[in-house]
Coordinates of C-alpha atoms and ligand atoms in Angstrom, one line a residue:
X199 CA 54.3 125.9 126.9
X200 CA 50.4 126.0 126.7
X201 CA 48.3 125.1 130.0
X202 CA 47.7 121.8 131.3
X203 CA 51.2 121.3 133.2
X204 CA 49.3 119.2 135.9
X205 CA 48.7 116.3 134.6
X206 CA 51.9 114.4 136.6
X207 CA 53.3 115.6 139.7
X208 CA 55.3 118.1 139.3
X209 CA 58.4 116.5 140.9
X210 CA 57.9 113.8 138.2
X211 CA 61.7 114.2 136.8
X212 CA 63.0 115.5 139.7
X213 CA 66.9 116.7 139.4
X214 CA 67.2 114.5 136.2
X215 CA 69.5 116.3 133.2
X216 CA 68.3 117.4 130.2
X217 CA 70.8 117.8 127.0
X218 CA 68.2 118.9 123.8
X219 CA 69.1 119.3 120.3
X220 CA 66.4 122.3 118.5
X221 CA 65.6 123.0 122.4
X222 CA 65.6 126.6 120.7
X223 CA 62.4 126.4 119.2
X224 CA 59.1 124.4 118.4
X225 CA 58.2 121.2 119.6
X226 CA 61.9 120.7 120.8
X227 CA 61.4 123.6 122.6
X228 CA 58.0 122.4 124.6
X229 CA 59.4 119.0 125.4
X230 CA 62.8 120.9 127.4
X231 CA 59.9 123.2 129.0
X232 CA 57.9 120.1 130.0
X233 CA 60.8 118.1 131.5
X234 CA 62.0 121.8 133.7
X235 CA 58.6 122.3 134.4
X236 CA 59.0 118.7 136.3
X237 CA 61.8 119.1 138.1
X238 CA 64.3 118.5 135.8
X239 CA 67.1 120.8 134.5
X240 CA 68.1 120.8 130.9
X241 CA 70.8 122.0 128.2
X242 CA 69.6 123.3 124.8
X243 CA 71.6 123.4 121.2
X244 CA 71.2 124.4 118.4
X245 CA 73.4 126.4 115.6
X246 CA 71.5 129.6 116.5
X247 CA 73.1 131.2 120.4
X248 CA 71.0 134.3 120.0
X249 CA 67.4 132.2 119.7
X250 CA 69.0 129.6 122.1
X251 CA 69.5 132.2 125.0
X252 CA 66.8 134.0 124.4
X253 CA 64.1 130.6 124.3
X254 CA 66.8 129.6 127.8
X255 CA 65.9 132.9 129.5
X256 CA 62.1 132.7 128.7
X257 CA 62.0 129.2 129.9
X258 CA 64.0 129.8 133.3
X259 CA 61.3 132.7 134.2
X260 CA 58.5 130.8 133.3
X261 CA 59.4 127.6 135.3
X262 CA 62.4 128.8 137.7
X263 CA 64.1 126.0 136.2
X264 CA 67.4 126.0 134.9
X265 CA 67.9 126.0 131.3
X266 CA 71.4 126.4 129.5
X267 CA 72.1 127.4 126.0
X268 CA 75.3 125.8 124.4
X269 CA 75.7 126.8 120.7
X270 CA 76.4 123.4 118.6
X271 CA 75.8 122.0 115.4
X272 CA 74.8 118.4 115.3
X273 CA 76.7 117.8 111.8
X274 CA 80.5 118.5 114.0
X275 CA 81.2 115.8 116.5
X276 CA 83.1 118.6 117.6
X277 CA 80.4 120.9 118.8
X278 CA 78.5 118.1 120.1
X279 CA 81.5 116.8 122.0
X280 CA 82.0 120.2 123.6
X281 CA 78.5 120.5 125.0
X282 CA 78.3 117.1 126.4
X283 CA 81.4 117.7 128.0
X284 CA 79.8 121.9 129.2
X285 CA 76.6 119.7 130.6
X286 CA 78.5 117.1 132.4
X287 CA 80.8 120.0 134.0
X288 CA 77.7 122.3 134.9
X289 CA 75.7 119.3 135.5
X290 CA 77.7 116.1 136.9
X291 CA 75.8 113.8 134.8
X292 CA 73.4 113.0 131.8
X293 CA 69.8 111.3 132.5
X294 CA 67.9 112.4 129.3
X295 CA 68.7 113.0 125.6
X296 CA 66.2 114.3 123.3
X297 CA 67.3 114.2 119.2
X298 CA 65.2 117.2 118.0
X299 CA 67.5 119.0 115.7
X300 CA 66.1 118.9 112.2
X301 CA 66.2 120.7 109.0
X302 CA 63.5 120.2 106.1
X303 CA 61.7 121.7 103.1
X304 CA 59.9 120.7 100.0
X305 CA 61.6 119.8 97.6
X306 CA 60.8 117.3 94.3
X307 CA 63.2 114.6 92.7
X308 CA 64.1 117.2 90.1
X309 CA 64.5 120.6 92.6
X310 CA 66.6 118.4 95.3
X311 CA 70.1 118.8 94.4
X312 CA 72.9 116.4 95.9
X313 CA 73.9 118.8 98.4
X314 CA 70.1 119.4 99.7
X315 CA 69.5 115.5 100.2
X316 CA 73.1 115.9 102.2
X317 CA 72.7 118.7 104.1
X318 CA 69.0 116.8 105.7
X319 CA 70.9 113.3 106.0
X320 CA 74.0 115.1 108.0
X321 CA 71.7 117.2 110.8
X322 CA 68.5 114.6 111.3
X323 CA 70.3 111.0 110.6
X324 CA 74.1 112.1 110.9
X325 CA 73.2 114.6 114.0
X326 CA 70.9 112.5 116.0
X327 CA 74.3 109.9 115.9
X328 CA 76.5 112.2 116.3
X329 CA 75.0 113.7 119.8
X330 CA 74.1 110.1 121.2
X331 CA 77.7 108.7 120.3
X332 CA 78.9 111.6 122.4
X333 CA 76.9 111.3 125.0
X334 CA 76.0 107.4 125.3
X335 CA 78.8 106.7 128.3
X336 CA 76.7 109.3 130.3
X337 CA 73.6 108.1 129.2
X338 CA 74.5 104.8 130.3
X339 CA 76.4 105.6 133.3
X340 CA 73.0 107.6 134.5
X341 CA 70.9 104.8 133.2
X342 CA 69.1 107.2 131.2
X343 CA 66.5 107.5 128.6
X344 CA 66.4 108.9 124.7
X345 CA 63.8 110.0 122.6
X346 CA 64.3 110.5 119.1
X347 CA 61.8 112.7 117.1
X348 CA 60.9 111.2 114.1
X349 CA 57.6 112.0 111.9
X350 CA 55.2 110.0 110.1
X351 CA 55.5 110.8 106.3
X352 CA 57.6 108.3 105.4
X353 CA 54.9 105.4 107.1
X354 CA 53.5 105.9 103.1
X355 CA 55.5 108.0 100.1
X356 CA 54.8 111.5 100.8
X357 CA 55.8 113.8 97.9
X358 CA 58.5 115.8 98.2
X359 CA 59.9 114.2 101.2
X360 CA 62.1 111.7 100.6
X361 CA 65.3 113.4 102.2
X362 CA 63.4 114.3 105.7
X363 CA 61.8 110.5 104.9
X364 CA 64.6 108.9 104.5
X365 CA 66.5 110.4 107.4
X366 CA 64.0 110.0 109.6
X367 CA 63.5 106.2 108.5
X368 CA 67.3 106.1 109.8
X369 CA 66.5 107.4 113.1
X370 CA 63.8 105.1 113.4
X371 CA 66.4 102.0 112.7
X372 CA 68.7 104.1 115.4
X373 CA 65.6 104.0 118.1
X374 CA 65.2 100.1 117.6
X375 CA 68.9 99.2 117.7
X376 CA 69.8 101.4 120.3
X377 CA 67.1 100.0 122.3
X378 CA 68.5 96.7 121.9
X379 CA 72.2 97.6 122.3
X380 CA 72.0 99.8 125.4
X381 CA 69.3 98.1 126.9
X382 CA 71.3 95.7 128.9
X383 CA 72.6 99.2 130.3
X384 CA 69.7 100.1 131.8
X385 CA 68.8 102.9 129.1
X386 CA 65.5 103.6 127.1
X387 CA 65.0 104.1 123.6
X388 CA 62.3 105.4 122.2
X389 CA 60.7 107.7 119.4
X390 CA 58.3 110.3 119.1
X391 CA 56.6 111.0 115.8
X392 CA 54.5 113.8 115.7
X393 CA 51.7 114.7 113.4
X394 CA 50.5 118.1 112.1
X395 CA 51.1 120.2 115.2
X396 CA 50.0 123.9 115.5
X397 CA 52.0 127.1 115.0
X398 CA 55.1 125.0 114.4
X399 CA 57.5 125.8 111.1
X400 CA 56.5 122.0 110.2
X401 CA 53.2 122.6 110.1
X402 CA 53.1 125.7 108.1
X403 CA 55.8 124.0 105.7
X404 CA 54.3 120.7 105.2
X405 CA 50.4 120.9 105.9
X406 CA 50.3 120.9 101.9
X407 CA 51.1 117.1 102.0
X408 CA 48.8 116.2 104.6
X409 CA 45.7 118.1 103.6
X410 CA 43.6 119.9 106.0
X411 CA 42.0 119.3 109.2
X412 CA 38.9 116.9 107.6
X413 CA 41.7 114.1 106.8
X414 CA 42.7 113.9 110.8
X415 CA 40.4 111.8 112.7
X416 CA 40.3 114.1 115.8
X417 CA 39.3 116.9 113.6
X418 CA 42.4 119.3 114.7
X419 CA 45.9 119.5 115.0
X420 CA 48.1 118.7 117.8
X421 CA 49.6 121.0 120.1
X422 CA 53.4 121.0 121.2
X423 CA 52.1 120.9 124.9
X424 CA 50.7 116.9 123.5
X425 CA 54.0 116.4 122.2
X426 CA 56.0 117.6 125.6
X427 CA 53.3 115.4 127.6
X428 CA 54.2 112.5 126.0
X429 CA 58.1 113.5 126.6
X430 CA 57.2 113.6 130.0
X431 CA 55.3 110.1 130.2
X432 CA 58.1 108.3 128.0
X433 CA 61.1 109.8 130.7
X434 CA 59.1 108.9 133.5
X435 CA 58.7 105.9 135.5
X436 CA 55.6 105.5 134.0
X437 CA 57.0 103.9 131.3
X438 CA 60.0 102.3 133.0
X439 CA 59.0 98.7 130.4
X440 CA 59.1 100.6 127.2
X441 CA 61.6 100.7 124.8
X442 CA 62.7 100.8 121.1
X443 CA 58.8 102.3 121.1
X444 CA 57.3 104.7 118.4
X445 CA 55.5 107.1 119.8
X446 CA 52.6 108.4 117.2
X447 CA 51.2 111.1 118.3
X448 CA 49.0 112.2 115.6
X449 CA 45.2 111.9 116.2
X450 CA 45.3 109.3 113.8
X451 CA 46.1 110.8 110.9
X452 CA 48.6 108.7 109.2
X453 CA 46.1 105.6 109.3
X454 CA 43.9 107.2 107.0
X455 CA 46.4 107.0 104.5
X456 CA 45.6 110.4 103.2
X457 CA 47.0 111.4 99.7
X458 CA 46.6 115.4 99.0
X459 CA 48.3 114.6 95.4
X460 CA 51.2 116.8 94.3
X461 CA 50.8 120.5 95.8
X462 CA 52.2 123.3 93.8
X463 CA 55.8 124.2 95.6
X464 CA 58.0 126.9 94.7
X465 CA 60.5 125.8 92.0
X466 CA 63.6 128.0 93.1
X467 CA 65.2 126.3 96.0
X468 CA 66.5 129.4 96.9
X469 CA 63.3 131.3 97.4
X470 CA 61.8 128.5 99.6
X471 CA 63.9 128.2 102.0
X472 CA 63.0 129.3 105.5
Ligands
COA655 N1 64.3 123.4 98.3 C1 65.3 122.7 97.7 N2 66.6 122.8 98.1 C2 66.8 123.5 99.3 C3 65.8 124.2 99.9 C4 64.5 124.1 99.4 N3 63.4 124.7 100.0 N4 66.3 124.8 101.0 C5 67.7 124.5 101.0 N5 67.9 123.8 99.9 C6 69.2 123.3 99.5 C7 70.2 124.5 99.2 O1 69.9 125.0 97.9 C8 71.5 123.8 99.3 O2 71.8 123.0 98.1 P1 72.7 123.6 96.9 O3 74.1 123.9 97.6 O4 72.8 122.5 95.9 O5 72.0 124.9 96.4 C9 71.3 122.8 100.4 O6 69.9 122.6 100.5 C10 71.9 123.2 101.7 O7 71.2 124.5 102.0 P2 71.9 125.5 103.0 O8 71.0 126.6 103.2 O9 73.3 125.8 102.5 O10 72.2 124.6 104.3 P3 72.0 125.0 105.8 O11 72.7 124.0 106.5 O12 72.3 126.4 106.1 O13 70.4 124.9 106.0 C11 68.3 123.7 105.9 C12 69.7 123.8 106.4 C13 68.5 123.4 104.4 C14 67.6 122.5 106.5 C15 67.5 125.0 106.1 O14 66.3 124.9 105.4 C16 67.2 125.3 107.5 O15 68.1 125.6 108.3 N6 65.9 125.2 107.9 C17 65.4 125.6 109.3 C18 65.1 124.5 110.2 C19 64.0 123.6 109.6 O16 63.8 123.5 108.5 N7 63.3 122.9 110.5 C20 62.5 121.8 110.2 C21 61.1 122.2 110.3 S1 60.1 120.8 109.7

């Protein structure tokens, strides 16, 4: 994660347990380095071991935190039954969930095939269920806190996106009525939509829908270290009174209703995947 770690104290999230879907990489990867970073101790999964223990071991030496990888895929309530139950044994307990795993590309009405709008639905909507249902007695038993990452490109119809749209649209319901339904229980709901964000595989895949840095207000993208500062804030006490929130953290950009038109994409599904 990029500088500016000392904004809260760095005790903030003392001994509280992490358990990240996409903690591999990106953004997802930032917020689990933000919560070690603050005393907390985290479990990351994603379908890939190989980048998962590699991104674990990186993040262990540069925090001397604790970071475990636990290969799952969010789509098998199997796999994400077996590493709830691998963090509660290492662990003792669940405090924190983040629902990062995501998969997305662009894809028109006419190039997105019924398995493509599947395959999205099953690991952002189906996956960010699937992990929570496994994990909600913990969540609540800890009187813990969620954050589901959404996006904002379905606030207005963004070409090309209305699998990751509609997905995410689901995971925004998810935010709301967990909020209300665990509530009661003690535990936080809430969401974190990112913007354009820098040297992230969103960014390079969907700037073309967004246009460039003229149609953000603040003039640049975001960093990931914005996005795991926010993490931090929302699993803190600091903001002990919010829930079933939507965290936009895009320097605006969405307001300005921005429509880039319909950019050229590659017509062979094939060839534009990453
Ligand atoms: N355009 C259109 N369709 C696409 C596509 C693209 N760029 N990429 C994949 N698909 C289609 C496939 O053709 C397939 O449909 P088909 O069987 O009808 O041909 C379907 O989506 C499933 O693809 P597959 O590769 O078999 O699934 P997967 O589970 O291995 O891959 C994806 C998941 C599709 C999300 C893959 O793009 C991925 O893993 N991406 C990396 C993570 C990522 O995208 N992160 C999000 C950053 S914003």
């Amino acid at each position: 994660m990029a500088a500016t770690t000392d904004i809260f104290k760095n005790d903030i999230l003392k001994d509280k347990v992490l358990l990240c879907s996409g903690g591999g990489s990106g953004i997802c990867r930032a917020m689990t380095e933000a919560v070690v970073r603050h005393g907390g101790k985290a479990v990351i999964i994603s379908r890939s071991l190989e980048r998962l223990e590699k991104a674990a071991k990186e993040m262990s030496e540069a925090t001397g935190g604790v970071v475990i990888p636990i290969q799952a895929d969010v789509r098998k309530p199997a796999d994400v039954e077996n590493a709830v139950a691998k963090t509660v044994e290492k662990f003792g307990k669940i405090d924190y969930l983040i629902n990062g795993a995501a998969g997305n590309f662009l894809a028109s009405f006419q190039n997105l095939s019924y398995n493509a709008f599947r395959t999205v639905i099953e690991i952002d909507l189906m996956g960010t269920w699937n992990l929570t249902k496994a994990a909600s007695e913990y969540i609540k038993a800890s009187k813990g806190s969620i954050i589901n990452v959404s996006m904002t490109l379905h606030y207005t119809g963004t070409v090309y996106q209305q699998h990751a749209g509609a997905a995410k649209a689901g995971i925004d319901a998810l935010t709301k009525h967990w909020a209300v339904e665990l509530g009661p229980f003690g535990v936080r709901v809430n969401g974190i939509a990112p913007g354009p964000i820098e040297n992230t595989v969103g960014m390079s895949k969907l700037s073309s829908t967004r246009g460039g840095y003229e149609t953000i207000p603040l003039g640049r993208a975001g960093t990931v270290t914005e996005i795991a500062h926010s993490t931090v804030f929302l699993f803190s006490e600091a903001a002990s009174y919010i829930s079933g929130h939507m965290l936009v953290v895009d320097g605006a950009h969405w307001l300005t209703n921005h429509r880039p038109g319909y950019p050229e994409i590659v017509l062979n599904p094939k060839s534009s995947k990453l």
